[in-house]
Amino acid sequence: MPKKLAAGNWKMNGLRQALDEVRALHDACPDAACDIVICPPATLIRSMVKVCDDMQIEVGGQDCHENSAGAHTGDISAPMLADTGASYVILGHSERRATYGETDALVRAKTLAAWDSGLTAIVCIGETLEQREAGQTLEVVGRQLQESTPDGASPETLVIAYEPVWAIGTGKTPTLEEIGEVHGFIREALVKRFGPEAQDMRIVYGGSMNPKNARDIAGIANVDGGLVGGASLKASDFYHIVKALDG
Ligand code: 13P
């Protein structure tokens, strides 16, 4: 079984003072058995890398451009993220797919760019409420998985985040059985595509994960961690999720 991953997606939250939360998280669980990565807004990445220098906490970006440099006002490239000391990048989050029209093909191109810079890509997939209600969940997730990820992925370079769009920031989550069904489906698809080593590829769940439900979710087969939004902002909340993933 792969080592579990507790990933925090701070989205567009956090000023410099928020770095104290990372220090507090480290103080609360200095020797966590799971991997921890925090993806703060771009403005905080470099200072967070410095804060985390002697901690077991990695830092990641929330997006990168598919090109390494050029006339792309406001964008950040994968080499730039790597240059800050970041080691992960979230790609294809549903908020970016919805707000900026990011397609599976673009997410795949960004993943290749991330790999070129040695970053581990956390590629997000997940159905809308409409798609779930229409019984299309596995079809949608299967298509996104196939088209958003390049060939040649390995457990070191790719993490899949299953994030049902309707569960993000809503306090609603699928049932444990529903999460298990989708994660099992993703595992099967990964092994078919990338071979037996995909048994070790991490599939993390995201969407209203919190200190109360984390232990139950962490216990589902093929759930190898969490991608946590709101509950990752405060160390006092995220700590409980890290503990739940610690086993
Ligand atoms: P919430 O945990 O706030 O629902 O957000 C989940 C998410 O989108 C993580 O990427």
Short mmCIF file of C-alpha atoms and ligand atoms in Angstrom, two decimals:
data_model
loop_
_atom_site.label_atom_id
_atom_site.label_comp_id
_atom_site.label_asym_id
_atom_site.label_seq_id
_atom_site.Cartn_x
_atom_site.Cartn_y
_atom_site.Cartn_z
CA MET A 1 0.00 0.00 0.00
CA PRO A 2 1.34 3.44 -0.86
CA LYS A 3 2.22 5.88 1.90
CA LYS A 4 -0.79 8.10 2.46
CA LEU A 5 -0.73 11.75 1.43
CA ALA A 6 -2.30 14.64 3.33
CA ALA A 7 -2.49 17.49 0.83
CA GLY A 8 -3.78 20.95 1.70
CA ASN A 9 -5.09 23.21 -1.04
CA TRP A 10 -5.25 26.71 0.38
CA LYS A 11 -6.83 28.08 -2.82
CA MET A 12 -6.88 31.92 -2.76
CA ASN A 13 -6.41 32.15 1.00
CA GLY A 14 -3.50 33.16 3.14
CA LEU A 15 -1.34 36.19 3.86
CA ARG A 16 2.17 35.97 5.30
CA GLN A 17 0.84 35.50 8.79
CA ALA A 18 -0.71 32.20 7.68
CA LEU A 19 2.79 30.71 7.63
CA ASP A 20 2.33 30.36 11.40
CA GLU A 21 -0.22 27.62 10.64
CA VAL A 22 2.47 25.52 8.98
CA ARG A 23 4.75 25.94 11.98
CA ALA A 24 1.85 24.97 14.26
CA LEU A 25 1.11 21.90 12.13
CA HIS A 26 4.71 20.80 12.35
CA ASP A 27 4.74 21.32 16.13
CA ALA A 28 1.55 19.25 16.44
CA CYS A 29 2.80 16.32 14.34
CA PRO A 30 6.57 16.56 13.83
CA ASP A 31 6.95 12.94 12.76
CA ALA A 32 3.81 12.10 10.80
CA ALA A 33 3.84 8.72 9.11
CA CYS A 34 2.02 10.08 6.06
CA ASP A 35 3.41 12.56 3.54
CA ILE A 36 2.22 16.14 3.96
CA VAL A 37 2.09 18.78 1.25
CA ILE A 38 0.63 22.26 1.48
CA CYS A 39 -0.25 24.16 -1.69
CA PRO A 40 -0.52 27.82 -0.71
CA PRO A 41 -1.20 30.71 -3.07
CA ALA A 42 1.79 31.48 -5.30
CA THR A 43 2.70 34.53 -3.24
CA LEU A 44 3.54 32.32 -0.25
CA ILE A 45 5.29 29.40 -1.93
CA ARG A 46 8.87 30.58 -1.54
CA SER A 47 8.50 31.69 2.06
CA MET A 48 6.68 28.46 2.92
CA VAL A 49 9.50 26.43 1.38
CA LYS A 50 11.91 28.27 3.67
CA VAL A 51 9.70 27.70 6.73
CA CYS A 52 9.44 23.99 5.88
CA ASP A 53 13.16 23.58 5.26
CA ASP A 54 13.79 21.28 8.23
CA MET A 55 10.26 19.85 8.43
CA GLN A 56 8.65 16.81 6.82
CA ILE A 57 6.25 19.10 4.97
CA GLU A 58 6.46 19.60 1.21
CA VAL A 59 5.15 22.61 -0.66
CA GLY A 60 3.26 22.70 -3.94
CA GLY A 61 1.68 25.08 -6.43
CA GLN A 62 -2.01 25.17 -7.36
CA ASP A 63 -1.48 25.40 -11.12
CA CYS A 64 1.24 25.90 -13.73
CA HIS A 65 1.36 26.97 -17.35
CA GLU A 66 2.01 24.34 -20.00
CA ASN A 67 4.92 26.37 -21.42
CA SER A 68 8.17 26.89 -19.56
CA ALA A 69 8.42 30.64 -20.28
CA GLY A 70 7.01 33.34 -22.52
CA ALA A 71 4.44 36.10 -22.95
CA HIS A 72 1.76 34.79 -20.56
CA THR A 73 0.88 37.63 -18.25
CA GLY A 74 -0.06 36.47 -14.78
CA ASP A 75 0.92 32.84 -15.29
CA ILE A 76 3.54 30.76 -13.53
CA SER A 77 5.55 28.00 -15.20
CA ALA A 78 6.60 24.63 -13.82
CA PRO A 79 10.32 25.57 -13.84
CA MET A 80 9.41 28.63 -11.77
CA LEU A 81 7.60 26.46 -9.22
CA ALA A 82 10.52 24.06 -9.07
CA ASP A 83 12.88 27.03 -8.70
CA THR A 84 11.08 28.06 -5.49
CA GLY A 85 11.67 24.61 -4.02
CA ALA A 86 8.11 23.38 -4.56
CA SER A 87 7.82 19.68 -5.31
CA TYR A 88 4.14 19.19 -6.17
CA VAL A 89 1.57 20.99 -8.30
CA ILE A 90 -2.22 20.62 -8.37
CA LEU A 91 -3.52 20.48 -11.95
CA GLY A 92 -6.99 20.46 -13.44
CA HIS A 93 -8.81 21.44 -10.26
CA SER A 94 -12.53 21.70 -11.01
CA GLU A 95 -12.46 25.38 -10.06
CA ARG A 96 -9.94 25.98 -12.84
CA ARG A 97 -11.78 23.72 -15.27
CA ALA A 98 -15.00 25.68 -14.57
CA THR A 99 -13.63 29.23 -14.28
CA TYR A 100 -10.90 29.13 -16.92
CA GLY A 101 -12.28 26.47 -19.22
CA GLU A 102 -9.34 24.14 -18.70
CA THR A 103 -9.77 21.05 -20.83
CA ASP A 104 -8.44 17.54 -20.31
CA ALA A 105 -5.92 18.14 -23.11
CA LEU A 106 -4.62 21.27 -21.40
CA VAL A 107 -4.34 19.47 -18.07
CA ARG A 108 -2.36 16.72 -19.78
CA ALA A 109 -0.01 19.31 -21.32
CA LYS A 110 0.45 20.95 -17.93
CA THR A 111 1.20 17.55 -16.38
CA LEU A 112 3.96 16.97 -18.92
CA ALA A 113 5.37 20.42 -18.12
CA ALA A 114 5.29 19.59 -14.41
CA TRP A 115 7.14 16.33 -15.00
CA ASP A 116 9.80 18.10 -17.10
CA SER A 117 10.56 20.17 -14.00
CA GLY A 118 10.60 17.22 -11.64
CA LEU A 119 7.29 18.09 -9.98
CA THR A 120 4.74 15.52 -8.86
CA ALA A 121 1.39 16.33 -10.49
CA ILE A 122 -1.81 16.04 -8.46
CA VAL A 123 -4.36 15.71 -11.25
CA CYS A 124 -7.96 16.38 -10.21
CA ILE A 125 -10.98 14.64 -11.70
CA GLY A 126 -14.60 14.40 -10.61
CA GLU A 127 -18.20 14.57 -11.69
CA THR A 128 -20.77 17.34 -11.27
CA LEU A 129 -24.02 16.73 -9.38
CA GLU A 130 -25.90 16.62 -12.66
CA GLN A 131 -23.57 13.94 -13.99
CA ARG A 132 -23.86 11.89 -10.79
CA GLU A 133 -27.63 12.09 -10.85
CA ALA A 134 -27.62 11.01 -14.48
CA GLY A 135 -25.58 7.92 -13.53
CA GLN A 136 -22.54 9.15 -15.50
CA THR A 137 -19.99 9.31 -12.68
CA LEU A 138 -17.72 6.44 -13.75
CA GLU A 139 -17.94 7.40 -17.40
CA VAL A 140 -16.95 11.02 -16.66
CA VAL A 141 -14.20 10.10 -14.23
CA GLY A 142 -12.86 7.45 -16.62
CA ARG A 143 -12.72 9.88 -19.50
CA GLN A 144 -11.06 12.63 -17.45
CA LEU A 145 -8.52 10.15 -16.11
CA GLN A 146 -7.66 8.85 -19.57
CA GLU A 147 -7.44 12.26 -21.23
CA SER A 148 -5.93 14.41 -18.47
CA THR A 149 -2.94 12.18 -17.79
CA PRO A 150 -0.01 11.48 -20.12
CA ASP A 151 1.47 8.04 -20.77
CA GLY A 152 4.41 7.01 -18.64
CA ALA A 153 3.06 8.01 -15.24
CA SER A 154 4.60 6.46 -12.13
CA PRO A 155 3.72 6.55 -8.41
CA GLU A 156 6.45 9.19 -7.96
CA THR A 157 5.18 11.52 -10.67
CA LEU A 158 1.40 11.27 -10.48
CA VAL A 159 -1.26 11.52 -7.78
CA ILE A 160 -4.93 11.32 -8.76
CA ALA A 161 -7.37 13.40 -6.74
CA TYR A 162 -10.99 12.28 -6.96
CA GLU A 163 -12.98 15.41 -6.16
CA PRO A 164 -16.72 15.26 -6.85
CA VAL A 165 -17.47 18.86 -7.86
CA TRP A 166 -20.67 18.93 -5.79
CA ALA A 167 -18.77 17.95 -2.63
CA ILE A 168 -16.28 20.80 -2.79
CA GLY A 169 -16.89 23.45 -0.15
CA THR A 170 -20.48 22.30 0.36
CA GLY A 171 -20.22 20.11 3.47
CA LYS A 172 -21.70 17.27 1.39
CA THR A 173 -19.79 14.10 0.64
CA PRO A 174 -20.58 10.91 -1.23
CA THR A 175 -21.24 7.88 0.99
CA LEU A 176 -18.26 5.76 1.94
CA GLU A 177 -19.50 3.11 -0.53
CA GLU A 178 -19.71 5.67 -3.33
CA ILE A 179 -16.19 6.91 -2.64
CA GLY A 180 -14.96 3.30 -2.54
CA GLU A 181 -16.64 2.51 -5.84
CA VAL A 182 -15.00 5.41 -7.68
CA HIS A 183 -11.57 4.86 -6.11
CA GLY A 184 -11.73 1.16 -6.98
CA PHE A 185 -12.67 2.06 -10.54
CA ILE A 186 -9.77 4.54 -10.78
CA ARG A 187 -7.32 1.94 -9.41
CA GLU A 188 -8.40 -0.58 -12.01
CA ALA A 189 -8.06 1.97 -14.81
CA LEU A 190 -4.61 3.03 -13.59
CA VAL A 191 -3.31 -0.54 -13.40
CA LYS A 192 -4.69 -1.32 -16.84
CA ARG A 193 -3.03 1.75 -18.30
CA PHE A 194 0.26 2.02 -16.38
CA GLY A 195 0.84 -1.56 -15.23
CA PRO A 196 1.16 -3.22 -11.84
CA GLU A 197 3.22 -0.41 -10.31
CA ALA A 198 0.05 1.68 -10.43
CA GLN A 199 -1.02 -0.27 -7.34
CA ASP A 200 1.32 2.16 -5.57
CA MET A 201 0.00 5.28 -7.27
CA ARG A 202 -1.85 7.45 -4.80
CA ILE A 203 -5.53 8.14 -5.30
CA VAL A 204 -6.65 10.81 -2.84
CA TYR A 205 -10.15 11.96 -2.03
CA GLY A 206 -11.16 15.64 -1.95
CA GLY A 207 -14.42 17.42 -1.15
CA SER A 208 -15.56 18.54 2.32
CA MET A 209 -13.07 16.31 4.09
CA ASN A 210 -12.89 17.43 7.71
CA PRO A 211 -11.67 16.30 11.14
CA LYS A 212 -14.97 14.44 11.69
CA ASN A 213 -15.15 12.36 8.52
CA ALA A 214 -11.41 11.94 7.81
CA ARG A 215 -10.94 8.68 9.70
CA ASP A 216 -13.84 6.96 7.95
CA ILE A 217 -12.75 8.19 4.53
CA ALA A 218 -9.12 7.23 5.22
CA GLY A 219 -10.26 3.68 5.97
CA ILE A 220 -11.83 3.09 2.54
CA ALA A 221 -9.95 0.73 0.21
CA ASN A 222 -7.95 2.58 -2.45
CA VAL A 223 -8.15 5.90 -0.61
CA ASP A 224 -4.51 6.88 -0.24
CA GLY A 225 -4.97 10.31 1.25
CA GLY A 226 -6.92 13.52 1.01
CA LEU A 227 -6.85 16.79 -0.89
CA VAL A 228 -8.29 19.17 1.63
CA GLY A 229 -9.49 22.73 1.07
CA GLY A 230 -11.14 24.62 3.93
CA ALA A 231 -10.03 22.25 6.67
CA SER A 232 -6.36 22.62 5.68
CA LEU A 233 -6.25 26.33 6.49
CA LYS A 234 -6.06 25.91 10.25
CA ALA A 235 -3.43 23.63 11.76
CA SER A 236 -5.87 22.71 14.52
CA ASP A 237 -8.22 21.18 11.89
CA PHE A 238 -5.66 19.80 9.45
CA TYR A 239 -3.78 18.11 12.27
CA HIS A 240 -6.75 15.79 12.85
CA ILE A 241 -6.84 14.85 9.17
CA VAL A 242 -3.11 14.15 9.17
CA LYS A 243 -3.59 11.96 12.25
CA ALA A 244 -6.47 10.10 10.58
CA LEU A 245 -4.26 9.41 7.56
CA ASP A 246 -1.40 8.35 9.80
CA GLY A 247 -3.39 5.23 10.52
P1 13P B 1 -13.02 21.61 0.50
O1 13P B 1 -12.21 20.67 1.37
O2 13P B 1 -13.04 23.01 1.03
O3 13P B 1 -14.35 21.06 0.18
O4 13P B 1 -12.22 21.72 -0.89
C1 13P B 1 -11.80 20.57 -1.52
C2 13P B 1 -10.91 20.94 -2.64
O5 13P B 1 -11.36 21.52 -3.62
C3 13P B 1 -9.48 20.62 -2.53
O6 13P B 1 -8.83 20.79 -3.73
#
